[in-house]
Amino acid sequence: MPLTKYVDKLPIPIILKPKQRGRLATNYEVRMKQVKQKLHRDLKPTTVWGYEGTYPGPTFEVRKGELVKVKWINQLPNKHLLPVDKSITGPVPAVRTVVHLHGGRSPANSDGHPQAWFTKGFAKTGPRFVSRISTYPNRQNATTLWYHDHTLAITRLNVYAGLAGFYLIRDKNENCLNLPKGKYEIPLVVQDRSFNPNGSLFYPKKPDTPKKGIPIPSVVPEFFGDTILVNGKVWPYLEVEPRKYRFRILNGSNSRFYTMRLSSGQPFYQIGTDQGLLAKPVLVKQILLAPAERADVIIDFSKQKGKKIILTNNARSPFPVGDPVNPNTTGQIMQFKVKSGIFGKDTSSIPKFLTRLPKLKRASAVKVRNMTLVESTDRFNRLLQLIDGKRFEAPVNIKPRLNTVEVWNLINLTEDTHPIHPHLVKFQILSRQPFDVNFYIKTRKLKFTGPAVLPQPNERGWKDTVRANPGQVTRIIARYGPFTGQYVVHCHILEHEDHDMMRPYTVVRGKK
């Protein structure tokens, strides 16, 4: 039975309180628990996994330069909530977790390496587990980060079960900008899910067209739910005053892209990207977000008194040439109900200038790396997405030197757009350029079929996730640091990441 839209109010995640705020560090303890949560008025309570027992998890709000230490505690049951494919996990415990602060510039031992997992009570740990305490220096400008599970081969399941939340960094520059704040600043995590008739989460055990010999449960190439949730509520509504609001929008879905528009036809004022503020606001009619991308926007409802406005989506799945959205289901995200009056005067503003954005120059790069995004098959003849044709376990061959600049050319030979996320660094997009895919496959040489195109104006800030489009070379530039050690780069379509579109890379000292 279809669920009625816009009958549930949008929940706002609570701000997490520290266990102790000391002179040298702020200390938190966060427990992962299995709970039942009401996701829609007409659904029975759904069993989910949540940080501190809520889905999505509570929001961290920290200051630039504030040293934060978090003890992540696994209190989940021994049986997984969702179907685990043992053909890709190997002989390890079914329920294991590790937390990655997405976009955080963290030491390697606190980055949430996929092999740094741990079980309940730390009874068993992965080969890269180092410490029960994760340390986050937060030496970054104000930005919208998020934290989520990152366990090898089951990230898609743990995140789908509910293990994700916001992590906001504040700084003095942002505080001086007179942006909408307090109850007029709202985080929105957009996700798709499917439900069984009893209200439990549905996740497929096998591909739509199962083949002989494929294990059950089996990993699937992508997952697209038929229901949209925002902040853990199905098709919610938000009552807003006729004034300006700031929304921090996160695509927290496993595989689904979103091309967002407002049914009123009004624009978004985008003020920030994954890694913080843009140089100046960019006026856009629509916002395209791949999994893990964020957009920091202001919407002005002052001329929409009494109206009901739908945040819509028209991105295909898989993106960009898959099935169109259903306008009655996945084509709608949430509703804004604009009140007729305002509580007090709106004194916030949309500044003409936001921050200074220094550019990394291509001439400063000490190395240019080509990375191919390719499709293959595994031993069960299942689709396998890879970086450079290598599995995750292959020896590390990407070794940037500490504090040096590199350009990475992401050469996409597949039909999908892949959101590529290197841990540790923030980067800038240089360009995208079409090339002859068949010629490259035959010769391993690039034959361009068009000019290099600069990123869109609302992509010209610091990023940590980039859309690498099919048949294009996407060029990004980054400085590798400030820490050494092993990190990973991967596609953030979680089904791709788990099987097996992820490679380790090591930041090293000296000449290597």
mmCIF file with all atom_site columns, C-alpha atoms in Angstrom, residues 256-421:
data_model
loop_
_atom_site.group_PDB
_atom_site.id
_atom_site.type_symbol
_atom_site.label_atom_id
_atom_site.label_alt_id
_atom_site.label_comp_id
_atom_site.label_asym_id
_atom_site.label_entity_id
_atom_site.label_seq_id
_atom_site.pdbx_PDB_ins_code
_atom_site.Cartn_x
_atom_site.Cartn_y
_atom_site.Cartn_z
_atom_site.occupancy
_atom_site.B_iso_or_equiv
_atom_site.pdbx_formal_charge
_atom_site.auth_seq_id
_atom_site.auth_comp_id
_atom_site.auth_asym_id
_atom_site.auth_atom_id
_atom_site.pdbx_PDB_model_num
ATOM 1   C CA . ARG A 1 256 ? 20.612 7.173   -5.899  1.00 0.00 ? 256 ARG A CA 1
ATOM 2   C CA . PHE A 1 257 ? 21.494 10.573  -7.392  1.00 0.00 ? 257 PHE A CA 1
ATOM 3   C CA . TYR A 1 258 ? 19.175 13.553  -6.935  1.00 0.00 ? 258 TYR A CA 1
ATOM 4   C CA . THR A 1 259 ? 18.523 16.479  -9.250  1.00 0.00 ? 259 THR A CA 1
ATOM 5   C CA . MET A 1 260 ? 16.635 18.787  -6.924  1.00 0.00 ? 260 MET A CA 1
ATOM 6   C CA . ARG A 1 261 ? 14.257 21.590  -7.858  1.00 0.00 ? 261 ARG A CA 1
ATOM 7   C CA . LEU A 1 262 ? 11.594 23.593  -6.048  1.00 0.00 ? 262 LEU A CA 1
ATOM 8   C CA . SER A 1 263 ? 8.059  23.233  -7.451  1.00 0.00 ? 263 SER A CA 1
ATOM 9   C CA . SER A 1 264 ? 7.588  26.986  -7.012  1.00 0.00 ? 264 SER A CA 1
ATOM 10  C CA . GLY A 1 265 ? 10.255 27.580  -9.670  1.00 0.00 ? 265 GLY A CA 1
ATOM 11  C CA . GLN A 1 266 ? 12.303 29.730  -7.319  1.00 0.00 ? 266 GLN A CA 1
ATOM 12  C CA . PRO A 1 267 ? 16.100 29.386  -7.135  1.00 0.00 ? 267 PRO A CA 1
ATOM 13  C CA . PHE A 1 268 ? 18.509 28.130  -4.534  1.00 0.00 ? 268 PHE A CA 1
ATOM 14  C CA . TYR A 1 269 ? 21.315 30.388  -3.363  1.00 0.00 ? 269 TYR A CA 1
ATOM 15  C CA . GLN A 1 270 ? 24.146 27.886  -3.013  1.00 0.00 ? 270 GLN A CA 1
ATOM 16  C CA . ILE A 1 271 ? 26.743 29.135  -0.545  1.00 0.00 ? 271 ILE A CA 1
ATOM 17  C CA . GLY A 1 272 ? 28.821 26.012  0.038   1.00 0.00 ? 272 GLY A CA 1
ATOM 18  C CA . THR A 1 273 ? 29.980 22.632  -1.237  1.00 0.00 ? 273 THR A CA 1
ATOM 19  C CA . ASP A 1 274 ? 31.364 19.486  0.430   1.00 0.00 ? 274 ASP A CA 1
ATOM 20  C CA . GLN A 1 275 ? 34.296 21.253  2.078   1.00 0.00 ? 275 GLN A CA 1
ATOM 21  C CA . GLY A 1 276 ? 32.901 24.625  3.007   1.00 0.00 ? 276 GLY A CA 1
ATOM 22  C CA . LEU A 1 277 ? 31.867 27.983  1.664   1.00 0.00 ? 277 LEU A CA 1
ATOM 23  C CA . LEU A 1 278 ? 32.098 29.115  -1.940  1.00 0.00 ? 278 LEU A CA 1
ATOM 24  C CA . ALA A 1 279 ? 33.785 32.417  -2.729  1.00 0.00 ? 279 ALA A CA 1
ATOM 25  C CA . LYS A 1 280 ? 30.356 33.950  -3.351  1.00 0.00 ? 280 LYS A CA 1
ATOM 26  C CA . PRO A 1 281 ? 26.763 32.673  -3.567  1.00 0.00 ? 281 PRO A CA 1
ATOM 27  C CA . VAL A 1 282 ? 25.729 30.974  -6.801  1.00 0.00 ? 282 VAL A CA 1
ATOM 28  C CA . LEU A 1 283 ? 22.136 31.258  -7.986  1.00 0.00 ? 283 LEU A CA 1
ATOM 29  C CA . VAL A 1 284 ? 20.938 27.877  -9.314  1.00 0.00 ? 284 VAL A CA 1
ATOM 30  C CA . LYS A 1 285 ? 17.579 26.490  -10.426 1.00 0.00 ? 285 LYS A CA 1
ATOM 31  C CA . GLN A 1 286 ? 18.561 22.912  -9.656  1.00 0.00 ? 286 GLN A CA 1
ATOM 32  C CA . ILE A 1 287 ? 21.135 21.034  -7.599  1.00 0.00 ? 287 ILE A CA 1
ATOM 33  C CA . LEU A 1 288 ? 22.614 17.692  -8.641  1.00 0.00 ? 288 LEU A CA 1
ATOM 34  C CA . LEU A 1 289 ? 23.957 15.599  -5.773  1.00 0.00 ? 289 LEU A CA 1
ATOM 35  C CA . ALA A 1 290 ? 25.640 12.208  -6.069  1.00 0.00 ? 290 ALA A CA 1
ATOM 36  C CA . PRO A 1 291 ? 25.835 9.936   -3.025  1.00 0.00 ? 291 PRO A CA 1
ATOM 37  C CA . ALA A 1 292 ? 27.939 11.656  -0.293  1.00 0.00 ? 292 ALA A CA 1
ATOM 38  C CA . GLU A 1 293 ? 27.904 15.114  -1.923  1.00 0.00 ? 293 GLU A CA 1
ATOM 39  C CA . ARG A 1 294 ? 26.612 18.079  0.070   1.00 0.00 ? 294 ARG A CA 1
ATOM 40  C CA . ALA A 1 295 ? 25.155 21.447  -0.840  1.00 0.00 ? 295 ALA A CA 1
ATOM 41  C CA . ASP A 1 296 ? 24.870 24.372  1.564   1.00 0.00 ? 296 ASP A CA 1
ATOM 42  C CA . VAL A 1 297 ? 21.971 26.522  0.331   1.00 0.00 ? 297 VAL A CA 1
ATOM 43  C CA . ILE A 1 298 ? 19.717 29.407  1.278   1.00 0.00 ? 298 ILE A CA 1
ATOM 44  C CA . ILE A 1 299 ? 16.068 29.385  0.213   1.00 0.00 ? 299 ILE A CA 1
ATOM 45  C CA . ASP A 1 300 ? 14.075 32.602  0.494   1.00 0.00 ? 300 ASP A CA 1
ATOM 46  C CA . PHE A 1 301 ? 10.407 31.905  1.232   1.00 0.00 ? 301 PHE A CA 1
ATOM 47  C CA . SER A 1 302 ? 9.491  35.584  1.782   1.00 0.00 ? 302 SER A CA 1
ATOM 48  C CA . LYS A 1 303 ? 7.374  35.785  -1.404  1.00 0.00 ? 303 LYS A CA 1
ATOM 49  C CA . GLN A 1 304 ? 5.708  32.386  -0.930  1.00 0.00 ? 304 GLN A CA 1
ATOM 50  C CA . LYS A 1 305 ? 3.267  33.109  1.924   1.00 0.00 ? 305 LYS A CA 1
ATOM 51  C CA . GLY A 1 306 ? 0.653  30.407  2.357   1.00 0.00 ? 306 GLY A CA 1
ATOM 52  C CA . LYS A 1 307 ? 2.060  28.180  -0.393  1.00 0.00 ? 307 LYS A CA 1
ATOM 53  C CA . LYS A 1 308 ? 3.004  24.505  -0.333  1.00 0.00 ? 308 LYS A CA 1
ATOM 54  C CA . ILE A 1 309 ? 6.287  23.844  -2.151  1.00 0.00 ? 309 ILE A CA 1
ATOM 55  C CA . ILE A 1 310 ? 7.627  20.427  -3.097  1.00 0.00 ? 310 ILE A CA 1
ATOM 56  C CA . LEU A 1 311 ? 11.333 19.653  -3.271  1.00 0.00 ? 311 LEU A CA 1
ATOM 57  C CA . THR A 1 312 ? 11.414 17.438  -6.367  1.00 0.00 ? 312 THR A CA 1
ATOM 58  C CA . ASN A 1 313 ? 13.888 15.051  -8.004  1.00 0.00 ? 313 ASN A CA 1
ATOM 59  C CA . ASN A 1 314 ? 14.268 14.001  -11.650 1.00 0.00 ? 314 ASN A CA 1
ATOM 60  C CA . ALA A 1 315 ? 17.618 12.167  -11.705 1.00 0.00 ? 315 ALA A CA 1
ATOM 61  C CA . ARG A 1 316 ? 17.676 8.794   -13.488 1.00 0.00 ? 316 ARG A CA 1
ATOM 62  C CA . SER A 1 317 ? 18.773 5.600   -11.753 1.00 0.00 ? 317 SER A CA 1
ATOM 63  C CA . PRO A 1 318 ? 21.435 4.460   -12.399 1.00 0.00 ? 318 PRO A CA 1
ATOM 64  C CA . PHE A 1 319 ? 22.723 7.914   -13.253 1.00 0.00 ? 319 PHE A CA 1
ATOM 65  C CA . PRO A 1 320 ? 22.851 9.295   -15.903 1.00 0.00 ? 320 PRO A CA 1
ATOM 66  C CA . VAL A 1 321 ? 21.161 6.907   -18.394 1.00 0.00 ? 321 VAL A CA 1
ATOM 67  C CA . GLY A 1 322 ? 19.060 4.594   -16.236 1.00 0.00 ? 322 GLY A CA 1
ATOM 68  C CA . ASP A 1 323 ? 15.337 4.516   -15.532 1.00 0.00 ? 323 ASP A CA 1
ATOM 69  C CA . PRO A 1 324 ? 13.461 7.797   -15.083 1.00 0.00 ? 324 PRO A CA 1
ATOM 70  C CA . VAL A 1 325 ? 12.029 8.605   -11.675 1.00 0.00 ? 325 VAL A CA 1
ATOM 71  C CA . ASN A 1 326 ? 8.422  7.936   -10.829 1.00 0.00 ? 326 ASN A CA 1
ATOM 72  C CA . PRO A 1 327 ? 6.983  11.461  -10.390 1.00 0.00 ? 327 PRO A CA 1
ATOM 73  C CA . ASN A 1 328 ? 4.577  10.178  -7.738  1.00 0.00 ? 328 ASN A CA 1
ATOM 74  C CA . THR A 1 329 ? 7.226  8.496   -5.567  1.00 0.00 ? 329 THR A CA 1
ATOM 75  C CA . THR A 1 330 ? 10.982 8.982   -6.014  1.00 0.00 ? 330 THR A CA 1
ATOM 76  C CA . GLY A 1 331 ? 10.310 12.202  -7.935  1.00 0.00 ? 331 GLY A CA 1
ATOM 77  C CA . GLN A 1 332 ? 9.281  13.896  -4.685  1.00 0.00 ? 332 GLN A CA 1
ATOM 78  C CA . ILE A 1 333 ? 11.475 14.461  -1.631  1.00 0.00 ? 333 ILE A CA 1
ATOM 79  C CA . MET A 1 334 ? 9.692  16.669  0.925   1.00 0.00 ? 334 MET A CA 1
ATOM 80  C CA . GLN A 1 335 ? 7.248  19.539  1.289   1.00 0.00 ? 335 GLN A CA 1
ATOM 81  C CA . PHE A 1 336 ? 7.673  23.077  2.621   1.00 0.00 ? 336 PHE A CA 1
ATOM 82  C CA . LYS A 1 337 ? 4.489  24.600  4.090   1.00 0.00 ? 337 LYS A CA 1
ATOM 83  C CA . VAL A 1 338 ? 4.978  28.370  4.137   1.00 0.00 ? 338 VAL A CA 1
ATOM 84  C CA . LYS A 1 339 ? 3.130  30.137  6.919   1.00 0.00 ? 339 LYS A CA 1
ATOM 85  C CA . SER A 1 340 ? 1.280  33.376  6.313   1.00 0.00 ? 340 SER A CA 1
ATOM 86  C CA . GLY A 1 341 ? 3.171  35.274  8.996   1.00 0.00 ? 341 GLY A CA 1
ATOM 87  C CA . ILE A 1 342 ? 6.679  35.642  10.360  1.00 0.00 ? 342 ILE A CA 1
ATOM 88  C CA . PHE A 1 343 ? 7.875  35.462  13.950  1.00 0.00 ? 343 PHE A CA 1
ATOM 89  C CA . GLY A 1 344 ? 10.009 38.557  14.345  1.00 0.00 ? 344 GLY A CA 1
ATOM 90  C CA . LYS A 1 345 ? 12.000 40.327  11.635  1.00 0.00 ? 345 LYS A CA 1
ATOM 91  C CA . ASP A 1 346 ? 14.336 38.447  9.307   1.00 0.00 ? 346 ASP A CA 1
ATOM 92  C CA . THR A 1 347 ? 17.664 40.193  9.864   1.00 0.00 ? 347 THR A CA 1
ATOM 93  C CA . SER A 1 348 ? 19.772 37.545  8.096   1.00 0.00 ? 348 SER A CA 1
ATOM 94  C CA . SER A 1 349 ? 21.337 38.244  4.716   1.00 0.00 ? 349 SER A CA 1
ATOM 95  C CA . ILE A 1 350 ? 22.832 36.599  1.650   1.00 0.00 ? 350 ILE A CA 1
ATOM 96  C CA . PRO A 1 351 ? 26.328 38.097  1.508   1.00 0.00 ? 351 PRO A CA 1
ATOM 97  C CA . LYS A 1 352 ? 27.868 39.045  -1.843  1.00 0.00 ? 352 LYS A CA 1
ATOM 98  C CA . PHE A 1 353 ? 31.206 37.649  -0.660  1.00 0.00 ? 353 PHE A CA 1
ATOM 99  C CA . LEU A 1 354 ? 31.623 34.550  1.509   1.00 0.00 ? 354 LEU A CA 1
ATOM 100 C CA . THR A 1 355 ? 35.277 33.582  1.790   1.00 0.00 ? 355 THR A CA 1
ATOM 101 C CA . ARG A 1 356 ? 38.633 33.652  0.065   1.00 0.00 ? 356 ARG A CA 1
ATOM 102 C CA . LEU A 1 357 ? 39.277 30.555  -2.051  1.00 0.00 ? 357 LEU A CA 1
ATOM 103 C CA . PRO A 1 358 ? 42.930 30.126  -3.078  1.00 0.00 ? 358 PRO A CA 1
ATOM 104 C CA . LYS A 1 359 ? 43.402 28.072  -6.241  1.00 0.00 ? 359 LYS A CA 1
ATOM 105 C CA . LEU A 1 360 ? 45.739 25.118  -6.507  1.00 0.00 ? 360 LEU A CA 1
ATOM 106 C CA . LYS A 1 361 ? 47.779 25.589  -9.686  1.00 0.00 ? 361 LYS A CA 1
ATOM 107 C CA . ARG A 1 362 ? 48.363 22.706  -12.055 1.00 0.00 ? 362 ARG A CA 1
ATOM 108 C CA . ALA A 1 363 ? 51.983 23.841  -12.410 1.00 0.00 ? 363 ALA A CA 1
ATOM 109 C CA . SER A 1 364 ? 52.560 23.075  -8.719  1.00 0.00 ? 364 SER A CA 1
ATOM 110 C CA . ALA A 1 365 ? 51.706 19.370  -9.185  1.00 0.00 ? 365 ALA A CA 1
ATOM 111 C CA . VAL A 1 366 ? 54.683 17.022  -8.808  1.00 0.00 ? 366 VAL A CA 1
ATOM 112 C CA . LYS A 1 367 ? 52.787 14.122  -10.357 1.00 0.00 ? 367 LYS A CA 1
ATOM 113 C CA . VAL A 1 368 ? 49.832 13.423  -12.640 1.00 0.00 ? 368 VAL A CA 1
ATOM 114 C CA . ARG A 1 369 ? 48.164 10.049  -12.064 1.00 0.00 ? 369 ARG A CA 1
ATOM 115 C CA . ASN A 1 370 ? 45.769 8.327   -14.432 1.00 0.00 ? 370 ASN A CA 1
ATOM 116 C CA . MET A 1 371 ? 43.114 6.206   -12.720 1.00 0.00 ? 371 MET A CA 1
ATOM 117 C CA . THR A 1 372 ? 40.720 4.157   -14.826 1.00 0.00 ? 372 THR A CA 1
ATOM 118 C CA . LEU A 1 373 ? 37.195 3.362   -13.666 1.00 0.00 ? 373 LEU A CA 1
ATOM 119 C CA . VAL A 1 374 ? 36.314 0.025   -15.228 1.00 0.00 ? 374 VAL A CA 1
ATOM 120 C CA . GLU A 1 375 ? 33.790 -2.800  -15.203 1.00 0.00 ? 375 GLU A CA 1
ATOM 121 C CA . SER A 1 376 ? 34.672 -6.476  -14.920 1.00 0.00 ? 376 SER A CA 1
ATOM 122 C CA . THR A 1 377 ? 33.130 -9.657  -13.517 1.00 0.00 ? 377 THR A CA 1
ATOM 123 C CA . ASP A 1 378 ? 33.928 -11.733 -10.453 1.00 0.00 ? 378 ASP A CA 1
ATOM 124 C CA . ARG A 1 379 ? 34.180 -15.510 -10.123 1.00 0.00 ? 379 ARG A CA 1
ATOM 125 C CA . PHE A 1 380 ? 30.378 -15.773 -10.044 1.00 0.00 ? 380 PHE A CA 1
ATOM 126 C CA . ASN A 1 381 ? 30.096 -13.678 -13.221 1.00 0.00 ? 381 ASN A CA 1
ATOM 127 C CA . ARG A 1 382 ? 28.628 -10.781 -11.230 1.00 0.00 ? 382 ARG A CA 1
ATOM 128 C CA . LEU A 1 383 ? 29.283 -7.189  -12.267 1.00 0.00 ? 383 LEU A CA 1
ATOM 129 C CA . LEU A 1 384 ? 32.451 -5.900  -10.625 1.00 0.00 ? 384 LEU A CA 1
ATOM 130 C CA . GLN A 1 385 ? 33.383 -2.199  -10.608 1.00 0.00 ? 385 GLN A CA 1
ATOM 131 C CA . LEU A 1 386 ? 37.108 -1.473  -10.144 1.00 0.00 ? 386 LEU A CA 1
ATOM 132 C CA . ILE A 1 387 ? 39.686 1.299   -10.012 1.00 0.00 ? 387 ILE A CA 1
ATOM 133 C CA . ASP A 1 388 ? 42.618 0.573   -12.358 1.00 0.00 ? 388 ASP A CA 1
ATOM 134 C CA . GLY A 1 389 ? 41.332 -2.995  -12.760 1.00 0.00 ? 389 GLY A CA 1
ATOM 135 C CA . LYS A 1 390 ? 42.612 -3.898  -9.273  1.00 0.00 ? 390 LYS A CA 1
ATOM 136 C CA . ARG A 1 391 ? 40.810 -5.410  -6.290  1.00 0.00 ? 391 ARG A CA 1
ATOM 137 C CA . PHE A 1 392 ? 41.040 -3.761  -2.891  1.00 0.00 ? 392 PHE A CA 1
ATOM 138 C CA . GLU A 1 393 ? 43.526 -6.361  -1.627  1.00 0.00 ? 393 GLU A CA 1
ATOM 139 C CA . ALA A 1 394 ? 46.069 -5.712  -4.429  1.00 0.00 ? 394 ALA A CA 1
ATOM 140 C CA . PRO A 1 395 ? 49.373 -4.127  -3.298  1.00 0.00 ? 395 PRO A CA 1
ATOM 141 C CA . VAL A 1 396 ? 49.368 -0.374  -2.753  1.00 0.00 ? 396 VAL A CA 1
ATOM 142 C CA . ASN A 1 397 ? 50.699 1.432   -5.819  1.00 0.00 ? 397 ASN A CA 1
ATOM 143 C CA . ILE A 1 398 ? 49.466 4.981   -5.086  1.00 0.00 ? 398 ILE A CA 1
ATOM 144 C CA . LYS A 1 399 ? 51.965 6.744   -2.825  1.00 0.00 ? 399 LYS A CA 1
ATOM 145 C CA . PRO A 1 400 ? 51.743 10.552  -2.787  1.00 0.00 ? 400 PRO A CA 1
ATOM 146 C CA . ARG A 1 401 ? 54.505 12.373  -0.918  1.00 0.00 ? 401 ARG A CA 1
ATOM 147 C CA . LEU A 1 402 ? 53.527 14.361  2.155   1.00 0.00 ? 402 LEU A CA 1
ATOM 148 C CA . ASN A 1 403 ? 52.588 17.987  1.438   1.00 0.00 ? 403 ASN A CA 1
ATOM 149 C CA . THR A 1 404 ? 52.989 17.652  -2.329  1.00 0.00 ? 404 THR A CA 1
ATOM 150 C CA . VAL A 1 405 ? 50.360 18.448  -4.958  1.00 0.00 ? 405 VAL A CA 1
ATOM 151 C CA . GLU A 1 406 ? 49.083 15.863  -7.428  1.00 0.00 ? 406 GLU A CA 1
ATOM 152 C CA . VAL A 1 407 ? 46.596 15.869  -10.292 1.00 0.00 ? 407 VAL A CA 1
ATOM 153 C CA . TRP A 1 408 ? 44.438 12.765  -10.594 1.00 0.00 ? 408 TRP A CA 1
ATOM 154 C CA . ASN A 1 409 ? 42.825 12.026  -13.967 1.00 0.00 ? 409 ASN A CA 1
ATOM 155 C CA . LEU A 1 410 ? 39.745 9.871   -13.419 1.00 0.00 ? 410 LEU A CA 1
ATOM 156 C CA . ILE A 1 411 ? 39.208 8.047   -16.725 1.00 0.00 ? 411 ILE A CA 1
ATOM 157 C CA . ASN A 1 412 ? 35.686 6.619   -16.753 1.00 0.00 ? 412 ASN A CA 1
ATOM 158 C CA . LEU A 1 413 ? 35.240 3.652   -19.125 1.00 0.00 ? 413 LEU A CA 1
ATOM 159 C CA . THR A 1 414 ? 31.840 2.668   -17.685 1.00 0.00 ? 414 THR A CA 1
ATOM 160 C CA . GLU A 1 415 ? 28.266 3.803   -18.357 1.00 0.00 ? 415 GLU A CA 1
ATOM 161 C CA . ASP A 1 416 ? 27.741 5.126   -14.818 1.00 0.00 ? 416 ASP A CA 1
ATOM 162 C CA . THR A 1 417 ? 28.685 8.372   -13.159 1.00 0.00 ? 417 THR A CA 1
ATOM 163 C CA . HIS A 1 418 ? 30.877 7.431   -10.186 1.00 0.00 ? 418 HIS A CA 1
ATOM 164 C CA . PRO A 1 419 ? 31.147 9.743   -7.143  1.00 0.00 ? 419 PRO A CA 1
ATOM 165 C CA . ILE A 1 420 ? 34.842 9.344   -6.294  1.00 0.00 ? 420 ILE A CA 1
ATOM 166 C CA . HIS A 1 421 ? 35.939 10.128  -2.738  1.00 0.00 ? 421 HIS A CA 1
#
